[in-house]
Amino acid sequence: MKKKIFIFITLLFLASTAEAQTSSELLLTWKARNYAPPEYPGKHLATPGSILSVSAELISGGKFIDTRQSSFTWYVDGKLSQKGAGLKEISFPIQKSYGNEYTIRASARSGGKDITGTIRIPTFRPEIVLERRAPNTLRVLPYFFTIPSPESLRVSWALDDVSQKILSGAEDFLFSPVEFQGRGVRVSARAMNPARPTETREGVVRIDVR
């Protein structure tokens, strides 16, 4: 009797292992096309106006499967977006404002079965960092703006809320520390993308001048 039970459990284990090895999943990944400094190592966030690309990879038995002949169907927020043979990637501009999200679902027909994957992608605002390059020199570092390079930005600088000058995002802002000696100064920068005026961010830093 014990031998029969052992054989039965062994068969169940082998069956479950075989099923796990042959199971399939559709893995979805995404990327957003926008600007970040070259040294930035992370993922570009999905910001309004950016081009969002979502890719699908079919995995079966722990291996990537050739999907060039597979039929793909894509849905964005529950609505049919695109469909076609070998269509393993879709791209579209982000039209939602920050604080929202997209729900992307894809289905691939393979081996007579429909394999489905879903991913949720949140939207964010672009950001800026004020980099101090010297005691009296700063520059804006933009992240996730829909610009080809920092030169495209227009940056309005101010000292203690008094406007100073407007520079491109690639130019350094220099100020004379003499009048702020011993008390410090509040430096603010407002970066705007002229091609998308709503794409604006402000940064502030307090600098002690000695």
PDB file of N, CA and C in Angstrom, residues 45-137:
ATOM      1  N   LEU A  45      10.850  57.669 -17.082  1.00  0.00           N
ATOM      2  CA  LEU A  45       9.458  57.630 -16.669  1.00  0.00           C
ATOM      3  C   LEU A  45       8.542  58.050 -17.815  1.00  0.00           C
ATOM      4  N   ALA A  46       7.308  57.581 -17.740  1.00  0.00           N
ATOM      5  CA  ALA A  46       6.308  57.899 -18.765  1.00  0.00           C
ATOM      6  C   ALA A  46       5.689  59.251 -18.442  1.00  0.00           C
ATOM      7  N   THR A  47       6.011  60.267 -19.234  1.00  0.00           N
ATOM      8  CA  THR A  47       5.502  61.614 -19.013  1.00  0.00           C
ATOM      9  C   THR A  47       4.625  62.039 -20.191  1.00  0.00           C
ATOM     10  N   PRO A  48       3.663  62.941 -19.948  1.00  0.00           N
ATOM     11  CA  PRO A  48       2.778  63.392 -21.028  1.00  0.00           C
ATOM     12  C   PRO A  48       3.566  63.908 -22.227  1.00  0.00           C
ATOM     13  N   GLY A  49       3.155  63.466 -23.416  1.00  0.00           N
ATOM     14  CA  GLY A  49       3.816  63.876 -24.647  1.00  0.00           C
ATOM     15  C   GLY A  49       4.907  62.924 -25.105  1.00  0.00           C
ATOM     16  N   SER A  50       5.399  62.087 -24.202  1.00  0.00           N
ATOM     17  CA  SER A  50       6.427  61.108 -24.575  1.00  0.00           C
ATOM     18  C   SER A  50       5.814  60.016 -25.460  1.00  0.00           C
ATOM     19  N   ILE A  51       6.673  59.377 -26.246  1.00  0.00           N
ATOM     20  CA  ILE A  51       6.240  58.206 -27.011  1.00  0.00           C
ATOM     21  C   ILE A  51       6.446  56.972 -26.143  1.00  0.00           C
ATOM     22  N   LEU A  52       5.371  56.232 -25.962  1.00  0.00           N
ATOM     23  CA  LEU A  52       5.409  55.031 -25.134  1.00  0.00           C
ATOM     24  C   LEU A  52       5.414  53.799 -26.036  1.00  0.00           C
ATOM     25  N   SER A  53       6.385  52.921 -25.833  1.00  0.00           N
ATOM     26  CA  SER A  53       6.482  51.674 -26.603  1.00  0.00           C
ATOM     27  C   SER A  53       6.328  50.499 -25.646  1.00  0.00           C
ATOM     28  N   VAL A  54       5.466  49.553 -26.029  1.00  0.00           N
ATOM     29  CA  VAL A  54       5.234  48.360 -25.219  1.00  0.00           C
ATOM     30  C   VAL A  54       5.546  47.140 -26.086  1.00  0.00           C
ATOM     31  N   SER A  55       6.378  46.247 -25.562  1.00  0.00           N
ATOM     32  CA  SER A  55       6.812  45.060 -26.305  1.00  0.00           C
ATOM     33  C   SER A  55       6.335  43.792 -25.597  1.00  0.00           C
ATOM     34  N   ALA A  56       6.153  42.743 -26.394  1.00  0.00           N
ATOM     35  CA  ALA A  56       5.715  41.452 -25.866  1.00  0.00           C
ATOM     36  C   ALA A  56       6.706  40.361 -26.261  1.00  0.00           C
ATOM     37  N   GLU A  57       7.000  39.498 -25.318  1.00  0.00           N
ATOM     38  CA  GLU A  57       7.845  38.335 -25.570  1.00  0.00           C
ATOM     39  C   GLU A  57       7.121  37.102 -25.049  1.00  0.00           C
ATOM     40  N   LEU A  58       7.012  36.097 -25.898  1.00  0.00           N
ATOM     41  CA  LEU A  58       6.358  34.857 -25.509  1.00  0.00           C
ATOM     42  C   LEU A  58       7.404  33.894 -24.963  1.00  0.00           C
ATOM     43  N   ILE A  59       7.159  33.413 -23.745  1.00  0.00           N
ATOM     44  CA  ILE A  59       8.085  32.497 -23.077  1.00  0.00           C
ATOM     45  C   ILE A  59       7.368  31.177 -22.817  1.00  0.00           C
ATOM     46  N   SER A  60       8.002  30.090 -23.213  1.00  0.00           N
ATOM     47  CA  SER A  60       7.443  28.759 -22.983  1.00  0.00           C
ATOM     48  C   SER A  60       8.556  27.827 -22.524  1.00  0.00           C
ATOM     49  N   GLY A  61       8.323  27.160 -21.420  1.00  0.00           N
ATOM     50  CA  GLY A  61       9.344  26.269 -20.887  1.00  0.00           C
ATOM     51  C   GLY A  61      10.630  26.967 -20.531  1.00  0.00           C
ATOM     52  N   GLY A  62      10.523  28.256 -20.162  1.00  0.00           N
ATOM     53  CA  GLY A  62      11.704  29.027 -19.792  1.00  0.00           C
ATOM     54  C   GLY A  62      12.504  29.552 -20.966  1.00  0.00           C
ATOM     55  N   LYS A  63      11.967  29.429 -22.192  1.00  0.00           N
ATOM     56  CA  LYS A  63      12.682  29.885 -23.385  1.00  0.00           C
ATOM     57  C   LYS A  63      11.820  30.862 -24.182  1.00  0.00           C
ATOM     58  N   PHE A  64      12.500  31.806 -24.846  1.00  0.00           N
ATOM     59  CA  PHE A  64      11.792  32.738 -25.719  1.00  0.00           C
ATOM     60  C   PHE A  64      11.365  32.013 -26.993  1.00  0.00           C
ATOM     61  N   ILE A  65      10.131  32.286 -27.424  1.00  0.00           N
ATOM     62  CA  ILE A  65       9.557  31.626 -28.595  1.00  0.00           C
ATOM     63  C   ILE A  65       9.514  32.585 -29.778  1.00  0.00           C
ATOM     64  N   ASP A  66       9.810  32.074 -30.964  1.00  0.00           N
ATOM     65  CA  ASP A  66       9.728  32.870 -32.195  1.00  0.00           C
ATOM     66  C   ASP A  66       8.264  33.217 -32.455  1.00  0.00           C
ATOM     67  N   THR A  67       7.953  34.510 -32.471  1.00  0.00           N
ATOM     68  CA  THR A  67       6.565  34.948 -32.636  1.00  0.00           C
ATOM     69  C   THR A  67       6.326  35.674 -33.957  1.00  0.00           C
ATOM     70  N   ARG A  68       7.219  35.493 -34.906  1.00  0.00           N
ATOM     71  CA  ARG A  68       7.056  36.212 -36.175  1.00  0.00           C
ATOM     72  C   ARG A  68       5.787  35.825 -36.914  1.00  0.00           C
ATOM     73  N   GLN A  69       5.303  34.620 -36.674  1.00  0.00           N
ATOM     74  CA  GLN A  69       4.082  34.175 -37.341  1.00  0.00           C
ATOM     75  C   GLN A  69       2.872  34.175 -36.405  1.00  0.00           C
ATOM     76  N   SER A  70       3.097  34.558 -35.152  1.00  0.00           N
ATOM     77  CA  SER A  70       1.995  34.574 -34.184  1.00  0.00           C
ATOM     78  C   SER A  70       1.104  35.794 -34.408  1.00  0.00           C
ATOM     79  N   SER A  71      -0.172  35.608 -34.147  1.00  0.00           N
ATOM     80  CA  SER A  71      -1.134  36.705 -34.284  1.00  0.00           C
ATOM     81  C   SER A  71      -1.260  37.435 -32.953  1.00  0.00           C
ATOM     82  N   PHE A  72      -0.989  38.758 -32.964  1.00  0.00           N
ATOM     83  CA  PHE A  72      -1.076  39.571 -31.750  1.00  0.00           C
ATOM     84  C   PHE A  72      -2.297  40.476 -31.800  1.00  0.00           C
ATOM     85  N   THR A  73      -2.918  40.662 -30.632  1.00  0.00           N
ATOM     86  CA  THR A  73      -4.002  41.628 -30.472  1.00  0.00           C
ATOM     87  C   THR A  73      -3.692  42.486 -29.258  1.00  0.00           C
ATOM     88  N   TRP A  74      -3.735  43.794 -29.451  1.00  0.00           N
ATOM     89  CA  TRP A  74      -3.375  44.733 -28.393  1.00  0.00           C
ATOM     90  C   TRP A  74      -4.583  45.567 -27.964  1.00  0.00           C
ATOM     91  N   TYR A  75      -4.687  45.768 -26.650  1.00  0.00           N
ATOM     92  CA  TYR A  75      -5.753  46.598 -26.089  1.00  0.00           C
ATOM     93  C   TYR A  75      -5.129  47.658 -25.186  1.00  0.00           C
ATOM     94  N   VAL A  76      -5.624  48.886 -25.312  1.00  0.00           N
ATOM     95  CA  VAL A  76      -5.184  49.986 -24.449  1.00  0.00           C
ATOM     96  C   VAL A  76      -6.392  50.457 -23.655  1.00  0.00           C
ATOM     97  N   ASP A  77      -6.306  50.318 -22.355  1.00  0.00           N
ATOM     98  CA  ASP A  77      -7.422  50.664 -21.463  1.00  0.00           C
ATOM     99  C   ASP A  77      -8.722  49.977 -21.894  1.00  0.00           C
ATOM    100  N   GLY A  78      -8.595  48.706 -22.265  1.00  0.00           N
ATOM    101  CA  GLY A  78      -9.769  47.910 -22.596  1.00  0.00           C
ATOM    102  C   GLY A  78     -10.291  48.070 -24.011  1.00  0.00           C
ATOM    103  N   LYS A  79      -9.698  48.977 -24.783  1.00  0.00           N
ATOM    104  CA  LYS A  79     -10.154  49.209 -26.154  1.00  0.00           C
ATOM    105  C   LYS A  79      -9.144  48.628 -27.144  1.00  0.00           C
ATOM    106  N   LEU A  80      -9.663  48.010 -28.202  1.00  0.00           N
ATOM    107  CA  LEU A  80      -8.792  47.439 -29.231  1.00  0.00           C
ATOM    108  C   LEU A  80      -7.918  48.527 -29.837  1.00  0.00           C
ATOM    109  N   SER A  81      -6.618  48.277 -29.852  1.00  0.00           N
ATOM    110  CA  SER A  81      -5.669  49.249 -30.392  1.00  0.00           C
ATOM    111  C   SER A  81      -5.143  48.803 -31.756  1.00  0.00           C
ATOM    112  N   GLN A  82      -4.466  47.650 -31.789  1.00  0.00           N
ATOM    113  CA  GLN A  82      -3.899  47.140 -33.030  1.00  0.00           C
ATOM    114  C   GLN A  82      -3.907  45.621 -32.994  1.00  0.00           C
ATOM    115  N   LYS A  83      -3.832  45.026 -34.189  1.00  0.00           N
ATOM    116  CA  LYS A  83      -3.716  43.579 -34.278  1.00  0.00           C
ATOM    117  C   LYS A  83      -2.998  43.213 -35.567  1.00  0.00           C
ATOM    118  N   GLY A  84      -2.309  42.072 -35.564  1.00  0.00           N
ATOM    119  CA  GLY A  84      -1.619  41.647 -36.771  1.00  0.00           C
ATOM    120  C   GLY A  84      -0.598  40.558 -36.474  1.00  0.00           C
ATOM    121  N   ALA A  85      -0.155  39.893 -37.530  1.00  0.00           N
ATOM    122  CA  ALA A  85       0.824  38.819 -37.396  1.00  0.00           C
ATOM    123  C   ALA A  85       2.201  39.402 -37.070  1.00  0.00           C
ATOM    124  N   GLY A  86       2.851  38.862 -36.053  1.00  0.00           N
ATOM    125  CA  GLY A  86       4.185  39.313 -35.673  1.00  0.00           C
ATOM    126  C   GLY A  86       4.231  40.686 -35.038  1.00  0.00           C
ATOM    127  N   LEU A  87       3.072  41.245 -34.697  1.00  0.00           N
ATOM    128  CA  LEU A  87       3.020  42.598 -34.129  1.00  0.00           C
ATOM    129  C   LEU A  87       3.327  42.531 -32.633  1.00  0.00           C
ATOM    130  N   LYS A  88       4.610  42.409 -32.302  1.00  0.00           N
ATOM    131  CA  LYS A  88       5.023  42.225 -30.915  1.00  0.00           C
ATOM    132  C   LYS A  88       5.348  43.529 -30.199  1.00  0.00           C
ATOM    133  N   GLU A  89       5.149  44.665 -30.868  1.00  0.00           N
ATOM    134  CA  GLU A  89       5.373  45.961 -30.222  1.00  0.00           C
ATOM    135  C   GLU A  89       4.418  46.998 -30.777  1.00  0.00           C
ATOM    136  N   ILE A  90       3.915  47.843 -29.893  1.00  0.00           N
ATOM    137  CA  ILE A  90       3.106  48.989 -30.312  1.00  0.00           C
ATOM    138  C   ILE A  90       3.688  50.250 -29.675  1.00  0.00           C
ATOM    139  N   SER A  91       3.436  51.397 -30.308  1.00  0.00           N
ATOM    140  CA  SER A  91       3.898  52.684 -29.794  1.00  0.00           C
ATOM    141  C   SER A  91       2.794  53.714 -29.970  1.00  0.00           C
ATOM    142  N   PHE A  92       2.697  54.629 -29.012  1.00  0.00           N
ATOM    143  CA  PHE A  92       1.713  55.707 -29.109  1.00  0.00           C
ATOM    144  C   PHE A  92       2.124  56.845 -28.189  1.00  0.00           C
ATOM    145  N   PRO A  93       1.681  58.071 -28.481  1.00  0.00           N
ATOM    146  CA  PRO A  93       2.030  59.208 -27.617  1.00  0.00           C
ATOM    147  C   PRO A  93       1.189  59.192 -26.338  1.00  0.00           C
ATOM    148  N   ILE A  94       1.820  59.557 -25.237  1.00  0.00           N
ATOM    149  CA  ILE A  94       1.108  59.615 -23.963  1.00  0.00           C
ATOM    150  C   ILE A  94       0.259  60.887 -23.937  1.00  0.00           C
ATOM    151  N   GLN A  95      -1.052  60.706 -23.853  1.00  0.00           N
ATOM    152  CA  GLN A  95      -1.969  61.842 -23.868  1.00  0.00           C
ATOM    153  C   GLN A  95      -2.602  62.103 -22.505  1.00  0.00           C
ATOM    154  N   LYS A  96      -2.391  61.203 -21.575  1.00  0.00           N
ATOM    155  CA  LYS A  96      -2.939  61.405 -20.239  1.00  0.00           C
ATOM    156  C   LYS A  96      -2.015  62.308 -19.423  1.00  0.00           C
ATOM    157  N   SER A  97      -2.615  63.055 -18.502  1.00  0.00           N
ATOM    158  CA  SER A  97      -1.812  63.903 -17.619  1.00  0.00           C
ATOM    159  C   SER A  97      -1.145  63.045 -16.550  1.00  0.00           C
ATOM    160  N   TYR A  98      -0.184  63.641 -15.843  1.00  0.00           N
ATOM    161  CA  TYR A  98       0.520  62.891 -14.819  1.00  0.00           C
ATOM    162  C   TYR A  98      -0.454  62.490 -13.700  1.00  0.00           C
ATOM    163  N   GLY A  99      -0.115  61.403 -13.020  1.00  0.00           N
ATOM    164  CA  GLY A  99      -0.981  60.908 -11.955  1.00  0.00           C
ATOM    165  C   GLY A  99      -2.010  59.903 -12.427  1.00  0.00           C
ATOM    166  N   ASN A 100      -1.989  59.580 -13.717  1.00  0.00           N
ATOM    167  CA  ASN A 100      -2.897  58.580 -14.273  1.00  0.00           C
ATOM    168  C   ASN A 100      -2.097  57.318 -14.624  1.00  0.00           C
ATOM    169  N   GLU A 101      -2.715  56.394 -15.319  1.00  0.00           N
ATOM    170  CA  GLU A 101      -2.008  55.207 -15.764  1.00  0.00           C
ATOM    171  C   GLU A 101      -2.681  54.620 -16.989  1.00  0.00           C
ATOM    172  N   TYR A 102      -1.911  53.839 -17.740  1.00  0.00           N
ATOM    173  CA  TYR A 102      -2.416  53.067 -18.871  1.00  0.00           C
ATOM    174  C   TYR A 102      -2.419  51.593 -18.478  1.00  0.00           C
ATOM    175  N   THR A 103      -3.451  50.882 -18.901  1.00  0.00           N
ATOM    176  CA  THR A 103      -3.498  49.431 -18.749  1.00  0.00           C
ATOM    177  C   THR A 103      -3.392  48.823 -20.138  1.00  0.00           C
ATOM    178  N   ILE A 104      -2.309  48.135 -20.381  1.00  0.00           N
ATOM    179  CA  ILE A 104      -2.048  47.545 -21.692  1.00  0.00           C
ATOM    180  C   ILE A 104      -2.215  46.023 -21.582  1.00  0.00           C
ATOM    181  N   ARG A 105      -3.007  45.487 -22.491  1.00  0.00           N
ATOM    182  CA  ARG A 105      -3.190  44.037 -22.527  1.00  0.00           C
ATOM    183  C   ARG A 105      -2.889  43.540 -23.939  1.00  0.00           C
ATOM    184  N   ALA A 106      -2.171  42.447 -24.012  1.00  0.00           N
ATOM    185  CA  ALA A 106      -1.833  41.851 -25.311  1.00  0.00           C
ATOM    186  C   ALA A 106      -2.173  40.368 -25.281  1.00  0.00           C
ATOM    187  N   SER A 107      -2.567  39.866 -26.439  1.00  0.00           N
ATOM    188  CA  SER A 107      -2.868  38.440 -26.578  1.00  0.00           C
ATOM    189  C   SER A 107      -2.140  37.912 -27.801  1.00  0.00           C
ATOM    190  N   ALA A 108      -1.449  36.780 -27.630  1.00  0.00           N
ATOM    191  CA  ALA A 108      -0.713  36.162 -28.736  1.00  0.00           C
ATOM    192  C   ALA A 108      -1.260  34.759 -28.980  1.00  0.00           C
ATOM    193  N   ARG A 109      -1.543  34.454 -30.237  1.00  0.00           N
ATOM    194  CA  ARG A 109      -2.033  33.130 -30.608  1.00  0.00           C
ATOM    195  C   ARG A 109      -0.846  32.249 -30.958  1.00  0.00           C
ATOM    196  N   SER A 110      -0.633  31.202 -30.152  1.00  0.00           N
ATOM    197  CA  SER A 110       0.511  30.320 -30.372  1.00  0.00           C
ATOM    198  C   SER A 110       0.144  28.888 -29.996  1.00  0.00           C
ATOM    199  N   GLY A 111       0.440  27.949 -30.886  1.00  0.00           N
ATOM    200  CA  GLY A 111       0.152  26.541 -30.616  1.00  0.00           C
ATOM    201  C   GLY A 111      -1.315  26.277 -30.390  1.00  0.00           C
ATOM    202  N   GLY A 112      -2.158  27.052 -31.059  1.00  0.00           N
ATOM    203  CA  GLY A 112      -3.596  26.869 -30.920  1.00  0.00           C
ATOM    204  C   GLY A 112      -4.169  27.457 -29.644  1.00  0.00           C
ATOM    205  N   LYS A 113      -3.347  28.191 -28.879  1.00  0.00           N
ATOM    206  CA  LYS A 113      -3.812  28.794 -27.637  1.00  0.00           C
ATOM    207  C   LYS A 113      -3.597  30.300 -27.662  1.00  0.00           C
ATOM    208  N   ASP A 114      -4.442  31.002 -26.920  1.00  0.00           N
ATOM    209  CA  ASP A 114      -4.271  32.445 -26.731  1.00  0.00           C
ATOM    210  C   ASP A 114      -3.569  32.689 -25.395  1.00  0.00           C
ATOM    211  N   ILE A 115      -2.372  33.276 -25.465  1.00  0.00           N
ATOM    212  CA  ILE A 115      -1.603  33.602 -24.268  1.00  0.00           C
ATOM    213  C   ILE A 115      -1.712  35.106 -24.044  1.00  0.00           C
ATOM    214  N   THR A 116      -2.109  35.492 -22.828  1.00  0.00           N
ATOM    215  CA  THR A 116      -2.393  36.899 -22.547  1.00  0.00           C
ATOM    216  C   THR A 116      -1.458  37.463 -21.477  1.00  0.00           C
ATOM    217  N   GLY A 117      -1.096  38.733 -21.648  1.00  0.00           N
ATOM    218  CA  GLY A 117      -0.291  39.448 -20.657  1.00  0.00           C
ATOM    219  C   GLY A 117      -0.844  40.848 -20.442  1.00  0.00           C
ATOM    220  N   THR A 118      -0.696  41.369 -19.240  1.00  0.00           N
ATOM    221  CA  THR A 118      -1.203  42.705 -18.901  1.00  0.00           C
ATOM    222  C   THR A 118      -0.143  43.479 -18.123  1.00  0.00           C
ATOM    223  N   ILE A 119      -0.076  44.786 -18.380  1.00  0.00           N
ATOM    224  CA  ILE A 119       0.859  45.645 -17.647  1.00  0.00           C
ATOM    225  C   ILE A 119       0.203  46.997 -17.415  1.00  0.00           C
ATOM    226  N   ARG A 120       0.489  47.587 -16.257  1.00  0.00           N
ATOM    227  CA  ARG A 120      -0.018  48.923 -15.938  1.00  0.00           C
ATOM    228  C   ARG A 120       1.154  49.895 -15.885  1.00  0.00           C
ATOM    229  N   ILE A 121       0.983  51.038 -16.557  1.00  0.00           N
ATOM    230  CA  ILE A 121       2.072  52.009 -16.684  1.00  0.00           C
ATOM    231  C   ILE A 121       1.607  53.357 -16.137  1.00  0.00           C
ATOM    232  N   PRO A 122       2.155  53.809 -15.012  1.00  0.00           N
ATOM    233  CA  PRO A 122       1.763  55.106 -14.445  1.00  0.00           C
ATOM    234  C   PRO A 122       2.424  56.266 -15.188  1.00  0.00           C
ATOM    235  N   THR A 123       1.781  57.420 -15.146  1.00  0.00           N
ATOM    236  CA  THR A 123       2.334  58.619 -15.776  1.00  0.00           C
ATOM    237  C   THR A 123       2.838  59.582 -14.701  1.00  0.00           C
ATOM    238  N   PHE A 124       3.923  60.294 -15.040  1.00  0.00           N
ATOM    239  CA  PHE A 124       4.576  61.198 -14.097  1.00  0.00           C
ATOM    240  C   PHE A 124       4.829  62.551 -14.744  1.00  0.00           C
ATOM    241  N   ARG A 125       5.204  63.524 -13.919  1.00  0.00           N
ATOM    242  CA  ARG A 125       5.652  64.816 -14.418  1.00  0.00           C
ATOM    243  C   ARG A 125       7.150  64.770 -14.695  1.00  0.00           C
ATOM    244  N   PRO A 126       7.632  65.596 -15.621  1.00  0.00           N
ATOM    245  CA  PRO A 126       9.090  65.725 -15.762  1.00  0.00           C
ATOM    246  C   PRO A 126       9.663  66.380 -14.511  1.00  0.00           C
ATOM    247  N   GLU A 127      10.963  66.271 -14.329  1.00  0.00           N
ATOM    248  CA  GLU A 127      11.610  66.827 -13.147  1.00  0.00           C
ATOM    249  C   GLU A 127      12.879  67.577 -13.546  1.00  0.00           C
ATOM    250  N   ILE A 128      13.326  68.457 -12.653  1.00  0.00           N
ATOM    251  CA  ILE A 128      14.634  69.106 -12.831  1.00  0.00           C
ATOM    252  C   ILE A 128      15.423  69.013 -11.530  1.00  0.00           C
ATOM    253  N   VAL A 129      16.732  69.007 -11.674  1.00  0.00           N
ATOM    254  CA  VAL A 129      17.649  69.054 -10.541  1.00  0.00           C
ATOM    255  C   VAL A 129      18.577  70.239 -10.762  1.00  0.00           C
ATOM    256  N   LEU A 130      18.781  71.042  -9.723  1.00  0.00           N
ATOM    257  CA  LEU A 130      19.720  72.162  -9.823  1.00  0.00           C
ATOM    258  C   LEU A 130      21.090  71.671  -9.384  1.00  0.00           C
ATOM    259  N   GLU A 131      21.995  71.620 -10.338  1.00  0.00           N
ATOM    260  CA  GLU A 131      23.354  71.139 -10.071  1.00  0.00           C
ATOM    261  C   GLU A 131      24.271  72.325  -9.799  1.00  0.00           C
ATOM    262  N   ARG A 132      24.944  72.283  -8.671  1.00  0.00           N
ATOM    263  CA  ARG A 132      25.910  73.337  -8.346  1.00  0.00           C
ATOM    264  C   ARG A 132      27.263  72.936  -8.910  1.00  0.00           C
ATOM    265  N   ARG A 133      27.707  73.664  -9.919  1.00  0.00           N
ATOM    266  CA  ARG A 133      28.932  73.311 -10.630  1.00  0.00           C
ATOM    267  C   ARG A 133      30.151  74.051 -10.088  1.00  0.00           C
ATOM    268  N   ALA A 134      29.895  75.126  -9.349  1.00  0.00           N
ATOM    269  CA  ALA A 134      30.941  75.918  -8.694  1.00  0.00           C
ATOM    270  C   ALA A 134      30.247  76.717  -7.594  1.00  0.00           C
ATOM    271  N   PRO A 135      30.982  77.375  -6.709  1.00  0.00           N
ATOM    272  CA  PRO A 135      30.337  78.101  -5.608  1.00  0.00           C
ATOM    273  C   PRO A 135      29.252  79.076  -6.051  1.00  0.00           C
ATOM    274  N   ASN A 136      29.426  79.699  -7.214  1.00  0.00           N
ATOM    275  CA  ASN A 136      28.427  80.655  -7.685  1.00  0.00           C
ATOM    276  C   ASN A 136      27.904  80.290  -9.084  1.00  0.00           C
ATOM    277  N   THR A 137      27.905  79.009  -9.399  1.00  0.00           N
ATOM    278  CA  THR A 137      27.484  78.560 -10.729  1.00  0.00           C
ATOM    279  C   THR A 137      26.541  77.363 -10.617  1.00  0.00           C
TER     280      THR A 137
END
